[in-house]
Amino acid sequence: MSIDSLRRSASATVSGFPPGFWWLWLSTLVNRTGAFVLTFLSLYLTVELGHSAWFAGLVVALHGLGGVAGSPLGGALTDRWGRRPTMVTMHLAAAASAAALAVVTSAWAIATVVLLMGVAMQAVRPSINATIADMVPAHDVRRAYALNYWALNLGFAIASIGGGAAIFLGYRTLFVVDAVATTLCALIVFLRLPETRPEARTDKAGKPVVEDKVSMLTVLRDAPFRTLVLLNLFVCLVFTAPWIGLPLTMADKGLSPSSYGVVIAVNGIVIVGFQLLVNKLTDKRSPVLLLALSSLLFALGTGATALAGSSVVAFAATVVVWTVGEMIHVPTNAAATARLAPEHARGRYQGVMGMSWAVAGFVAPIGAGAIVGGPGPNVLWAATFAIGVLAAVGYTVRLRKALDDDSDSDIESDSGSGTGSAGGEVDARVDVEDRIEGGEGVGDLGSAGKAPVTA
């Protein structure tokens, strides 16, 4: 491939977005570039403060538990209060929490601050995802989510390198830098990002149309979306397991912690280096096909860990496989959520979806550690393989009609109106009501004779 063709491909990947999207993209990059707390929290607790590894694990789990509460909270605020104020408030709350960690030293205070930080950090995500769906045309939403995810990982890679180099300044200094970066992120949103929450619709006479109230219960009654959330939870369990199970498995094979550092660094390198290419190759593909493919890649990548032996190269190869699945799944799942959500309830839908990530972040580390310490690593990787395959089957069997039909509708509305995803809002709202009343789809795989499997 020539340089000119690469340049044209890159230009096509990043073109066509409004200025507001790029300010949001920049805020994500700035925020993640200073994301030092979670990266170095366990080392700070054990090395600096002398707490046990058990306590460090508990504190990290509390961060995930805070996210379980923060995601629906952020979704409700996004729809009621607005995207921009929710982002600014939650970014500032996260910044205050990072600054507080540089000051507090007692175990209870640290646990409380980390729990609140988990609430704030997860609560901001529904507003970010809703904003992208608001301002980007429906046919470009998945590409927009992929670019924002690329910014997140690029920033995280910079933070990991910069934090490692600056560790001699002290952990508390890194936490202060985190607070400053998050505050700067809030300032970018406040000064440059417009509010995108849709205005109230009016009828032909110009009178406001009263929208149906959407509660979290209403969202959960949407059967296809409920299925999407459950299947994403399965995928999240598989995705989260290696972050605990992989270092334990490698240690069991006699490999050093530095070997694990090299292997897991492959995840960030692949995402930063190839996210745009993967996005180009998967653009305009069926969302059901992409979700099923990503689930299989997660299954194959994690399952193959049991066959890696003691080879660092083999372990790295497994990371490459499930990382490609990650690059496909994350933006596709976010776009599918936006596609199924009514315009006036995007925040709540994204909030409920975010809960699946938060629950997995809390459950998977505990489950993976228990399995590795009990039946053994091979049982963990066999379980992740089975869950990944189950998710792929679920996407193919249960969501093809809901997602592919909506995809066709989006293309038609875009071509007919020339606008973004607001083009077919009335039809989307009616479609949601039909799905709720008619029970289209399956809310859980248990009703299909398959019980959910949790690692």
PDB file of N, CA, C and O in Angstrom, residues 275-345:
ATOM      1  N   GLN A 275      -6.003   0.672  15.808  1.00  0.00           N
ATOM      2  CA  GLN A 275      -7.430   0.949  15.960  1.00  0.00           C
ATOM      3  C   GLN A 275      -8.018   1.585  14.705  1.00  0.00           C
ATOM      4  O   GLN A 275      -9.112   1.219  14.262  1.00  0.00           O
ATOM      5  N   LEU A 276      -7.319   2.540  14.122  1.00  0.00           N
ATOM      6  CA  LEU A 276      -7.842   3.218  12.933  1.00  0.00           C
ATOM      7  C   LEU A 276      -7.953   2.249  11.756  1.00  0.00           C
ATOM      8  O   LEU A 276      -8.915   2.314  10.973  1.00  0.00           O
ATOM      9  N   LEU A 277      -6.981   1.344  11.617  1.00  0.00           N
ATOM     10  CA  LEU A 277      -7.037   0.366  10.531  1.00  0.00           C
ATOM     11  C   LEU A 277      -8.195  -0.604  10.733  1.00  0.00           C
ATOM     12  O   LEU A 277      -8.940  -0.901   9.787  1.00  0.00           O
ATOM     13  N   VAL A 278      -8.359  -1.097  11.958  1.00  0.00           N
ATOM     14  CA  VAL A 278      -9.467  -2.006  12.246  1.00  0.00           C
ATOM     15  C   VAL A 278     -10.798  -1.318  11.996  1.00  0.00           C
ATOM     16  O   VAL A 278     -11.737  -1.911  11.444  1.00  0.00           O
ATOM     17  N   ASN A 279     -10.872  -0.052  12.384  1.00  0.00           N
ATOM     18  CA  ASN A 279     -12.105   0.695  12.151  1.00  0.00           C
ATOM     19  C   ASN A 279     -12.401   0.822  10.659  1.00  0.00           C
ATOM     20  O   ASN A 279     -13.553   0.714  10.224  1.00  0.00           O
ATOM     21  N   LYS A 280     -11.375   1.043   9.862  1.00  0.00           N
ATOM     22  CA  LYS A 280     -11.550   1.146   8.415  1.00  0.00           C
ATOM     23  C   LYS A 280     -12.053  -0.169   7.824  1.00  0.00           C
ATOM     24  O   LYS A 280     -12.946  -0.199   6.970  1.00  0.00           O
ATOM     25  N   LEU A 281     -11.484  -1.283   8.291  1.00  0.00           N
ATOM     26  CA  LEU A 281     -11.850  -2.585   7.749  1.00  0.00           C
ATOM     27  C   LEU A 281     -13.261  -3.020   8.156  1.00  0.00           C
ATOM     28  O   LEU A 281     -13.906  -3.775   7.429  1.00  0.00           O
ATOM     29  N   THR A 282     -13.708  -2.563   9.312  1.00  0.00           N
ATOM     30  CA  THR A 282     -15.014  -2.999   9.812  1.00  0.00           C
ATOM     31  C   THR A 282     -16.124  -1.988   9.564  1.00  0.00           C
ATOM     32  O   THR A 282     -17.284  -2.258   9.888  1.00  0.00           O
ATOM     33  N   ASP A 283     -15.782  -0.844   8.990  1.00  0.00           N
ATOM     34  CA  ASP A 283     -16.777   0.198   8.771  1.00  0.00           C
ATOM     35  C   ASP A 283     -17.898  -0.310   7.859  1.00  0.00           C
ATOM     36  O   ASP A 283     -17.657  -0.998   6.873  1.00  0.00           O
ATOM     37  N   LYS A 284     -19.131   0.026   8.212  1.00  0.00           N
ATOM     38  CA  LYS A 284     -20.336  -0.314   7.442  1.00  0.00           C
ATOM     39  C   LYS A 284     -20.704  -1.799   7.504  1.00  0.00           C
ATOM     40  O   LYS A 284     -21.590  -2.248   6.789  1.00  0.00           O
ATOM     41  N   ARG A 285     -20.018  -2.582   8.333  1.00  0.00           N
ATOM     42  CA  ARG A 285     -20.370  -3.991   8.465  1.00  0.00           C
ATOM     43  C   ARG A 285     -21.571  -4.153   9.381  1.00  0.00           C
ATOM     44  O   ARG A 285     -21.895  -3.273  10.183  1.00  0.00           O
ATOM     45  N   SER A 286     -22.216  -5.299   9.274  1.00  0.00           N
ATOM     46  CA  SER A 286     -23.361  -5.595  10.131  1.00  0.00           C
ATOM     47  C   SER A 286     -22.952  -5.568  11.595  1.00  0.00           C
ATOM     48  O   SER A 286     -21.965  -6.224  11.980  1.00  0.00           O
ATOM     49  N   PRO A 287     -23.663  -4.833  12.461  1.00  0.00           N
ATOM     50  CA  PRO A 287     -23.298  -4.807  13.882  1.00  0.00           C
ATOM     51  C   PRO A 287     -23.387  -6.178  14.537  1.00  0.00           C
ATOM     52  O   PRO A 287     -22.575  -6.513  15.398  1.00  0.00           O
ATOM     53  N   VAL A 288     -24.355  -6.988  14.118  1.00  0.00           N
ATOM     54  CA  VAL A 288     -24.472  -8.335  14.693  1.00  0.00           C
ATOM     55  C   VAL A 288     -23.254  -9.176  14.314  1.00  0.00           C
ATOM     56  O   VAL A 288     -22.690  -9.898  15.145  1.00  0.00           O
ATOM     57  N   LEU A 289     -22.830  -9.076  13.048  1.00  0.00           N
ATOM     58  CA  LEU A 289     -21.635  -9.798  12.608  1.00  0.00           C
ATOM     59  C   LEU A 289     -20.416  -9.375  13.413  1.00  0.00           C
ATOM     60  O   LEU A 289     -19.626 -10.209  13.863  1.00  0.00           O
ATOM     61  N   LEU A 290     -20.253  -8.080  13.615  1.00  0.00           N
ATOM     62  CA  LEU A 290     -19.085  -7.572  14.348  1.00  0.00           C
ATOM     63  C   LEU A 290     -19.117  -7.985  15.813  1.00  0.00           C
ATOM     64  O   LEU A 290     -18.087  -8.350  16.389  1.00  0.00           O
ATOM     65  N   LEU A 291     -20.292  -7.927  16.438  1.00  0.00           N
ATOM     66  CA  LEU A 291     -20.389  -8.322  17.845  1.00  0.00           C
ATOM     67  C   LEU A 291     -20.125  -9.817  18.022  1.00  0.00           C
ATOM     68  O   LEU A 291     -19.450 -10.233  18.969  1.00  0.00           O
ATOM     69  N   ALA A 292     -20.649 -10.622  17.101  1.00  0.00           N
ATOM     70  CA  ALA A 292     -20.394 -12.060  17.168  1.00  0.00           C
ATOM     71  C   ALA A 292     -18.913 -12.362  16.922  1.00  0.00           C
ATOM     72  O   ALA A 292     -18.302 -13.190  17.621  1.00  0.00           O
ATOM     73  N   LEU A 293     -18.320 -11.680  15.926  1.00  0.00           N
ATOM     74  CA  LEU A 293     -16.906 -11.884  15.635  1.00  0.00           C
ATOM     75  C   LEU A 293     -16.031 -11.489  16.815  1.00  0.00           C
ATOM     76  O   LEU A 293     -15.097 -12.211  17.191  1.00  0.00           O
ATOM     77  N   SER A 294     -16.318 -10.351  17.416  1.00  0.00           N
ATOM     78  CA  SER A 294     -15.513  -9.909  18.559  1.00  0.00           C
ATOM     79  C   SER A 294     -15.638 -10.882  19.724  1.00  0.00           C
ATOM     80  O   SER A 294     -14.657 -11.165  20.420  1.00  0.00           O
ATOM     81  N   SER A 295     -16.822 -11.435  19.947  1.00  0.00           N
ATOM     82  CA  SER A 295     -17.008 -12.412  21.027  1.00  0.00           C
ATOM     83  C   SER A 295     -16.173 -13.658  20.781  1.00  0.00           C
ATOM     84  O   SER A 295     -15.567 -14.214  21.708  1.00  0.00           O
ATOM     85  N   LEU A 296     -16.135 -14.099  19.528  1.00  0.00           N
ATOM     86  CA  LEU A 296     -15.321 -15.270  19.197  1.00  0.00           C
ATOM     87  C   LEU A 296     -13.838 -14.979  19.369  1.00  0.00           C
ATOM     88  O   LEU A 296     -13.070 -15.849  19.815  1.00  0.00           O
ATOM     89  N   LEU A 297     -13.407 -13.769  19.021  1.00  0.00           N
ATOM     90  CA  LEU A 297     -12.002 -13.409  19.216  1.00  0.00           C
ATOM     91  C   LEU A 297     -11.652 -13.371  20.703  1.00  0.00           C
ATOM     92  O   LEU A 297     -10.562 -13.810  21.107  1.00  0.00           O
ATOM     93  N   PHE A 298     -12.555 -12.855  21.529  1.00  0.00           N
ATOM     94  CA  PHE A 298     -12.340 -12.910  22.975  1.00  0.00           C
ATOM     95  C   PHE A 298     -12.240 -14.364  23.440  1.00  0.00           C
ATOM     96  O   PHE A 298     -11.374 -14.713  24.254  1.00  0.00           O
ATOM     97  N   ALA A 299     -13.137 -15.200  22.945  1.00  0.00           N
ATOM     98  CA  ALA A 299     -13.147 -16.609  23.343  1.00  0.00           C
ATOM     99  C   ALA A 299     -11.849 -17.305  22.938  1.00  0.00           C
ATOM    100  O   ALA A 299     -11.214 -18.012  23.743  1.00  0.00           O
ATOM    101  N   LEU A 300     -11.443 -17.114  21.677  1.00  0.00           N
ATOM    102  CA  LEU A 300     -10.234 -17.771  21.181  1.00  0.00           C
ATOM    103  C   LEU A 300      -8.977 -17.244  21.876  1.00  0.00           C
ATOM    104  O   LEU A 300      -8.090 -18.017  22.246  1.00  0.00           O
ATOM    105  N   GLY A 301      -8.908 -15.926  22.039  1.00  0.00           N
ATOM    106  CA  GLY A 301      -7.724 -15.334  22.646  1.00  0.00           C
ATOM    107  C   GLY A 301      -7.527 -15.750  24.090  1.00  0.00           C
ATOM    108  O   GLY A 301      -6.429 -16.149  24.491  1.00  0.00           O
ATOM    109  N   THR A 302      -8.593 -15.658  24.870  1.00  0.00           N
ATOM    110  CA  THR A 302      -8.462 -16.049  26.284  1.00  0.00           C
ATOM    111  C   THR A 302      -8.357 -17.566  26.429  1.00  0.00           C
ATOM    112  O   THR A 302      -7.584 -18.066  27.242  1.00  0.00           O
ATOM    113  N   GLY A 303      -9.124 -18.304  25.636  1.00  0.00           N
ATOM    114  CA  GLY A 303      -9.059 -19.764  25.729  1.00  0.00           C
ATOM    115  C   GLY A 303      -7.690 -20.306  25.384  1.00  0.00           C
ATOM    116  O   GLY A 303      -7.210 -21.267  26.002  1.00  0.00           O
ATOM    117  N   ALA A 304      -7.027 -19.678  24.402  1.00  0.00           N
ATOM    118  CA  ALA A 304      -5.701 -20.137  23.992  1.00  0.00           C
ATOM    119  C   ALA A 304      -4.641 -19.885  25.052  1.00  0.00           C
ATOM    120  O   ALA A 304      -3.538 -20.447  24.966  1.00  0.00           O
ATOM    121  N   THR A 305      -4.954 -19.082  26.052  1.00  0.00           N
ATOM    122  CA  THR A 305      -3.989 -18.839  27.134  1.00  0.00           C
ATOM    123  C   THR A 305      -3.611 -20.136  27.823  1.00  0.00           C
ATOM    124  O   THR A 305      -2.471 -20.304  28.284  1.00  0.00           O
ATOM    125  N   ALA A 306      -4.556 -21.068  27.884  1.00  0.00           N
ATOM    126  CA  ALA A 306      -4.279 -22.358  28.524  1.00  0.00           C
ATOM    127  C   ALA A 306      -3.260 -23.177  27.736  1.00  0.00           C
ATOM    128  O   ALA A 306      -2.671 -24.123  28.273  1.00  0.00           O
ATOM    129  N   LEU A 307      -3.046 -22.827  26.459  1.00  0.00           N
ATOM    130  CA  LEU A 307      -2.139 -23.583  25.595  1.00  0.00           C
ATOM    131  C   LEU A 307      -0.800 -22.887  25.413  1.00  0.00           C
ATOM    132  O   LEU A 307       0.046 -23.368  24.664  1.00  0.00           O
ATOM    133  N   ALA A 308      -0.602 -21.752  26.082  1.00  0.00           N
ATOM    134  CA  ALA A 308       0.599 -20.944  25.851  1.00  0.00           C
ATOM    135  C   ALA A 308       1.845 -21.529  26.492  1.00  0.00           C
ATOM    136  O   ALA A 308       2.959 -21.108  26.160  1.00  0.00           O
ATOM    137  N   GLY A 309       1.675 -22.463  27.402  1.00  0.00           N
ATOM    138  CA  GLY A 309       2.832 -23.045  28.075  1.00  0.00           C
ATOM    139  C   GLY A 309       3.570 -22.014  28.897  1.00  0.00           C
ATOM    140  O   GLY A 309       2.961 -21.301  29.707  1.00  0.00           O
ATOM    141  N   SER A 310       4.878 -21.902  28.686  1.00  0.00           N
ATOM    142  CA  SER A 310       5.676 -20.898  29.400  1.00  0.00           C
ATOM    143  C   SER A 310       6.339 -19.932  28.427  1.00  0.00           C
ATOM    144  O   SER A 310       7.341 -19.300  28.759  1.00  0.00           O
ATOM    145  N   SER A 311       5.766 -19.813  27.237  1.00  0.00           N
ATOM    146  CA  SER A 311       6.333 -18.951  26.204  1.00  0.00           C
ATOM    147  C   SER A 311       5.754 -17.547  26.294  1.00  0.00           C
ATOM    148  O   SER A 311       4.539 -17.356  26.191  1.00  0.00           O
ATOM    149  N   VAL A 312       6.616 -16.556  26.469  1.00  0.00           N
ATOM    150  CA  VAL A 312       6.175 -15.167  26.513  1.00  0.00           C
ATOM    151  C   VAL A 312       5.573 -14.764  25.174  1.00  0.00           C
ATOM    152  O   VAL A 312       4.565 -14.043  25.114  1.00  0.00           O
ATOM    153  N   VAL A 313       6.153 -15.239  24.084  1.00  0.00           N
ATOM    154  CA  VAL A 313       5.639 -14.925  22.750  1.00  0.00           C
ATOM    155  C   VAL A 313       4.229 -15.478  22.572  1.00  0.00           C
ATOM    156  O   VAL A 313       3.350 -14.816  22.010  1.00  0.00           O
ATOM    157  N   ALA A 314       4.003 -16.703  23.048  1.00  0.00           N
ATOM    158  CA  ALA A 314       2.666 -17.304  22.935  1.00  0.00           C
ATOM    159  C   ALA A 314       1.646 -16.531  23.751  1.00  0.00           C
ATOM    160  O   ALA A 314       0.516 -16.297  23.293  1.00  0.00           O
ATOM    161  N   PHE A 315       2.010 -16.125  24.948  1.00  0.00           N
ATOM    162  CA  PHE A 315       1.098 -15.313  25.756  1.00  0.00           C
ATOM    163  C   PHE A 315       0.796 -13.991  25.059  1.00  0.00           C
ATOM    164  O   PHE A 315      -0.345 -13.525  25.053  1.00  0.00           O
ATOM    165  N   ALA A 316       1.818 -13.384  24.482  1.00  0.00           N
ATOM    166  CA  ALA A 316       1.613 -12.122  23.769  1.00  0.00           C
ATOM    167  C   ALA A 316       0.681 -12.311  22.576  1.00  0.00           C
ATOM    168  O   ALA A 316      -0.157 -11.445  22.282  1.00  0.00           O
ATOM    169  N   ALA A 317       0.799 -13.451  21.898  1.00  0.00           N
ATOM    170  CA  ALA A 317      -0.071 -13.728  20.758  1.00  0.00           C
ATOM    171  C   ALA A 317      -1.530 -13.833  21.179  1.00  0.00           C
ATOM    172  O   ALA A 317      -2.431 -13.358  20.475  1.00  0.00           O
ATOM    173  N   THR A 318      -1.784 -14.432  22.345  1.00  0.00           N
ATOM    174  CA  THR A 318      -3.167 -14.510  22.830  1.00  0.00           C
ATOM    175  C   THR A 318      -3.723 -13.122  23.125  1.00  0.00           C
ATOM    176  O   THR A 318      -4.898 -12.849  22.863  1.00  0.00           O
ATOM    177  N   VAL A 319      -2.877 -12.249  23.643  1.00  0.00           N
ATOM    178  CA  VAL A 319      -3.309 -10.873  23.930  1.00  0.00           C
ATOM    179  C   VAL A 319      -3.664 -10.151  22.631  1.00  0.00           C
ATOM    180  O   VAL A 319      -4.641  -9.393  22.577  1.00  0.00           O
ATOM    181  N   VAL A 320      -2.893 -10.381  21.581  1.00  0.00           N
ATOM    182  CA  VAL A 320      -3.187  -9.752  20.286  1.00  0.00           C
ATOM    183  C   VAL A 320      -4.579 -10.154  19.811  1.00  0.00           C
ATOM    184  O   VAL A 320      -5.367  -9.308  19.354  1.00  0.00           O
ATOM    185  N   VAL A 321      -4.910 -11.441  19.949  1.00  0.00           N
ATOM    186  CA  VAL A 321      -6.192 -11.932  19.452  1.00  0.00           C
ATOM    187  C   VAL A 321      -7.350 -11.272  20.184  1.00  0.00           C
ATOM    188  O   VAL A 321      -8.276 -10.729  19.561  1.00  0.00           O
ATOM    189  N   TRP A 322      -7.334 -11.278  21.536  1.00  0.00           N
ATOM    190  CA  TRP A 322      -8.485 -10.690  22.236  1.00  0.00           C
ATOM    191  C   TRP A 322      -8.461  -9.159  22.208  1.00  0.00           C
ATOM    192  O   TRP A 322      -9.513  -8.520  22.383  1.00  0.00           O
ATOM    193  N   THR A 323      -7.296  -8.574  21.937  1.00  0.00           N
ATOM    194  CA  THR A 323      -7.254  -7.123  21.781  1.00  0.00           C
ATOM    195  C   THR A 323      -7.960  -6.698  20.501  1.00  0.00           C
ATOM    196  O   THR A 323      -8.667  -5.679  20.473  1.00  0.00           O
ATOM    197  N   VAL A 324      -7.792  -7.459  19.424  1.00  0.00           N
ATOM    198  CA  VAL A 324      -8.527  -7.164  18.189  1.00  0.00           C
ATOM    199  C   VAL A 324     -10.033  -7.274  18.461  1.00  0.00           C
ATOM    200  O   VAL A 324     -10.826  -6.448  17.978  1.00  0.00           O
ATOM    201  N   GLY A 325     -10.428  -8.277  19.241  1.00  0.00           N
ATOM    202  CA  GLY A 325     -11.829  -8.368  19.639  1.00  0.00           C
ATOM    203  C   GLY A 325     -12.292  -7.151  20.411  1.00  0.00           C
ATOM    204  O   GLY A 325     -13.400  -6.646  20.197  1.00  0.00           O
ATOM    205  N   GLU A 326     -11.442  -6.653  21.284  1.00  0.00           N
ATOM    206  CA  GLU A 326     -11.764  -5.445  22.050  1.00  0.00           C
ATOM    207  C   GLU A 326     -11.964  -4.244  21.139  1.00  0.00           C
ATOM    208  O   GLU A 326     -12.919  -3.466  21.306  1.00  0.00           O
ATOM    209  N   MET A 327     -11.079  -4.083  20.150  1.00  0.00           N
ATOM    210  CA  MET A 327     -11.164  -2.935  19.248  1.00  0.00           C
ATOM    211  C   MET A 327     -12.442  -2.970  18.406  1.00  0.00           C
ATOM    212  O   MET A 327     -12.975  -1.931  18.035  1.00  0.00           O
ATOM    213  N   ILE A 328     -12.915  -4.166  18.104  1.00  0.00           N
ATOM    214  CA  ILE A 328     -14.157  -4.295  17.342  1.00  0.00           C
ATOM    215  C   ILE A 328     -15.363  -4.122  18.243  1.00  0.00           C
ATOM    216  O   ILE A 328     -16.334  -3.435  17.904  1.00  0.00           O
ATOM    217  N   HIS A 329     -15.313  -4.715  19.427  1.00  0.00           N
ATOM    218  CA  HIS A 329     -16.502  -4.792  20.278  1.00  0.00           C
ATOM    219  C   HIS A 329     -16.892  -3.465  20.898  1.00  0.00           C
ATOM    220  O   HIS A 329     -18.080  -3.096  20.884  1.00  0.00           O
ATOM    221  N   VAL A 330     -15.938  -2.739  21.464  1.00  0.00           N
ATOM    222  CA  VAL A 330     -16.276  -1.553  22.254  1.00  0.00           C
ATOM    223  C   VAL A 330     -17.047  -0.515  21.440  1.00  0.00           C
ATOM    224  O   VAL A 330     -18.135  -0.087  21.842  1.00  0.00           O
ATOM    225  N   PRO A 331     -16.548  -0.057  20.279  1.00  0.00           N
ATOM    226  CA  PRO A 331     -17.335   0.931  19.527  1.00  0.00           C
ATOM    227  C   PRO A 331     -18.617   0.360  18.947  1.00  0.00           C
ATOM    228  O   PRO A 331     -19.628   1.068  18.854  1.00  0.00           O
ATOM    229  N   THR A 332     -18.605  -0.913  18.556  1.00  0.00           N
ATOM    230  CA  THR A 332     -19.818  -1.507  17.982  1.00  0.00           C
ATOM    231  C   THR A 332     -20.911  -1.625  19.026  1.00  0.00           C
ATOM    232  O   THR A 332     -22.087  -1.346  18.748  1.00  0.00           O
ATOM    233  N   ASN A 333     -20.550  -2.012  20.239  1.00  0.00           N
ATOM    234  CA  ASN A 333     -21.544  -2.137  21.296  1.00  0.00           C
ATOM    235  C   ASN A 333     -22.115  -0.780  21.679  1.00  0.00           C
ATOM    236  O   ASN A 333     -23.327  -0.643  21.900  1.00  0.00           O
ATOM    237  N   ALA A 334     -21.256   0.244  21.747  1.00  0.00           N
ATOM    238  CA  ALA A 334     -21.745   1.591  22.069  1.00  0.00           C
ATOM    239  C   ALA A 334     -22.686   2.101  20.988  1.00  0.00           C
ATOM    240  O   ALA A 334     -23.720   2.722  21.271  1.00  0.00           O
ATOM    241  N   ALA A 335     -22.345   1.826  19.714  1.00  0.00           N
ATOM    242  CA  ALA A 335     -23.209   2.260  18.616  1.00  0.00           C
ATOM    243  C   ALA A 335     -24.526   1.498  18.618  1.00  0.00           C
ATOM    244  O   ALA A 335     -25.586   2.064  18.318  1.00  0.00           O
ATOM    245  N   ALA A 336     -24.488   0.208  18.962  1.00  0.00           N
ATOM    246  CA  ALA A 336     -25.724  -0.578  19.039  1.00  0.00           C
ATOM    247  C   ALA A 336     -26.627  -0.051  20.149  1.00  0.00           C
ATOM    248  O   ALA A 336     -27.857  -0.006  20.003  1.00  0.00           O
ATOM    249  N   THR A 337     -26.028   0.359  21.257  1.00  0.00           N
ATOM    250  CA  THR A 337     -26.806   0.948  22.343  1.00  0.00           C
ATOM    251  C   THR A 337     -27.477   2.232  21.893  1.00  0.00           C
ATOM    252  O   THR A 337     -28.670   2.456  22.139  1.00  0.00           O
ATOM    253  N   ALA A 338     -26.712   3.090  21.203  1.00  0.00           N
ATOM    254  CA  ALA A 338     -27.284   4.342  20.688  1.00  0.00           C
ATOM    255  C   ALA A 338     -28.387   4.070  19.673  1.00  0.00           C
ATOM    256  O   ALA A 338     -29.382   4.799  19.612  1.00  0.00           O
ATOM    257  N   ARG A 339     -28.233   3.011  18.907  1.00  0.00           N
ATOM    258  CA  ARG A 339     -29.216   2.680  17.872  1.00  0.00           C
ATOM    259  C   ARG A 339     -30.541   2.234  18.489  1.00  0.00           C
ATOM    260  O   ARG A 339     -31.614   2.555  17.975  1.00  0.00           O
ATOM    261  N   LEU A 340     -30.485   1.493  19.574  1.00  0.00           N
ATOM    262  CA  LEU A 340     -31.706   0.986  20.197  1.00  0.00           C
ATOM    263  C   LEU A 340     -32.378   2.009  21.103  1.00  0.00           C
ATOM    264  O   LEU A 340     -33.540   1.849  21.467  1.00  0.00           O
ATOM    265  N   ALA A 341     -31.655   3.065  21.486  1.00  0.00           N
ATOM    266  CA  ALA A 341     -32.184   4.033  22.449  1.00  0.00           C
ATOM    267  C   ALA A 341     -33.003   5.114  21.780  1.00  0.00           C
ATOM    268  O   ALA A 341     -32.597   5.648  20.744  1.00  0.00           O
ATOM    269  N   PRO A 342     -34.166   5.491  22.356  1.00  0.00           N
ATOM    270  CA  PRO A 342     -34.868   6.693  21.893  1.00  0.00           C
ATOM    271  C   PRO A 342     -33.998   7.915  22.160  1.00  0.00           C
ATOM    272  O   PRO A 342     -33.204   7.938  23.094  1.00  0.00           O
ATOM    273  N   GLU A 343     -34.145   8.924  21.338  1.00  0.00           N
ATOM    274  CA  GLU A 343     -33.299  10.112  21.448  1.00  0.00           C
ATOM    275  C   GLU A 343     -33.370  10.737  22.833  1.00  0.00           C
ATOM    276  O   GLU A 343     -32.355  11.167  23.381  1.00  0.00           O
ATOM    277  N   HIS A 344     -34.567  10.815  23.416  1.00  0.00           N
ATOM    278  CA  HIS A 344     -34.722  11.492  24.705  1.00  0.00           C
ATOM    279  C   HIS A 344     -34.308  10.612  25.882  1.00  0.00           C
ATOM    280  O   HIS A 344     -34.384  11.053  27.031  1.00  0.00           O
ATOM    281  N   ALA A 345     -33.863   9.372  25.613  1.00  0.00           N
ATOM    282  CA  ALA A 345     -33.466   8.473  26.701  1.00  0.00           C
ATOM    283  C   ALA A 345     -32.081   7.886  26.469  1.00  0.00           C
ATOM    284  O   ALA A 345     -31.746   6.860  27.051  1.00  0.00           O
TER     285      ALA A 345
END
